[in-house]
């Protein structure tokens, strides 16, 4: 599945992978959070998109970290949307504690 999230396939493959992870639901949350540590920006973007769609609050701290620190604006924007959707205003460090 990660190769589909990184663009080894076409854009439709990426969308289908995000949809499949969304269908898996909360069970996909922890592996997706782990994948947010990747140096691959496209992988982080697509994992963040899947987490946004899944909506599991366990991703809040990782998404807050992305919103604050990721080097790609599109990743930060997806993370900000997740936080807004869940009414989360705390900084990442506060959510990790």
XYZ file of C-alpha atoms in Angstrom:
97
model
C 0.000 0.000 0.000
C 2.750 2.578 0.753
C 3.993 2.443 -2.831
C 0.526 3.424 -4.003
C 0.608 6.391 -1.624
C 3.919 7.665 -2.983
C 3.094 7.934 -6.648
C 4.612 4.700 -7.940
C 1.223 4.390 -9.580
C -0.925 7.084 -11.137
C -2.927 9.665 -9.188
C -5.988 7.421 -9.300
C -3.954 4.749 -7.547
C -3.125 7.224 -4.799
C -6.772 8.189 -4.408
C -7.796 4.527 -4.334
C -5.167 3.779 -1.687
C -6.422 6.651 0.488
C -9.986 5.400 0.035
C -8.962 1.846 0.967
C -7.223 3.086 4.112
C -10.290 5.126 4.980
C -12.413 2.003 4.613
C -10.035 0.119 6.922
C -10.687 2.906 9.396
C -9.162 3.226 12.859
C -7.054 0.088 12.405
C -4.977 2.021 9.868
C -4.359 4.977 12.191
C -1.178 3.871 13.978
C 0.667 2.721 10.833
C -0.329 5.981 9.122
C 0.944 8.015 12.066
C 4.244 6.143 11.856
C 4.459 6.853 8.127
C 4.166 10.594 8.819
C 7.836 10.426 9.881
C 8.859 9.702 6.281
C 11.147 12.060 4.391
C 8.887 11.531 1.358
C 6.542 14.529 1.180
C 4.008 12.792 -1.046
C 3.758 9.904 1.404
C 3.245 12.334 4.309
C 0.611 14.221 2.298
C -1.357 11.108 1.431
C -1.078 9.636 4.925
C -2.295 12.928 6.373
C -5.200 12.904 3.893
C -6.138 9.370 4.922
C -5.938 10.312 8.611
C -8.095 13.368 7.944
C -10.734 11.163 6.340
C -10.549 8.508 9.074
C -10.885 11.167 11.766
C -9.319 9.162 14.601
C -8.420 11.531 17.461
C -5.316 9.431 18.225
C -3.738 11.237 15.259
C -4.200 14.680 16.841
C -0.662 15.135 18.189
C 0.996 13.932 14.983
C -1.248 16.139 12.870
C -0.556 19.145 15.113
C 3.172 18.513 14.635
C 2.672 18.435 10.858
C 0.601 21.626 10.952
C 3.393 23.387 12.812
C 6.552 21.935 11.343
C 6.140 20.181 8.012
C 8.197 21.684 5.214
C 5.401 21.351 2.649
C 2.450 23.723 2.687
C 0.023 21.139 1.303
C 0.835 18.765 4.188
C 0.461 21.575 6.734
C -2.919 22.513 5.202
C -4.291 18.970 5.419
C -3.139 18.769 9.025
C -4.757 22.139 9.830
C -8.038 20.906 8.330
C -7.894 17.805 10.532
C -7.317 19.954 13.617
C -10.128 22.358 12.705
C -12.518 19.468 12.023
C -11.887 18.183 15.549
C -11.756 21.572 17.260
C -8.143 21.032 18.321
C -6.245 24.215 19.127
C -3.370 22.922 21.272
C 0.230 22.773 20.117
C 1.699 19.384 19.301
C 3.821 19.245 22.452
C 0.744 19.729 24.647
C -1.076 16.916 22.863
C 1.836 14.515 23.310
C 1.855 15.097 27.084
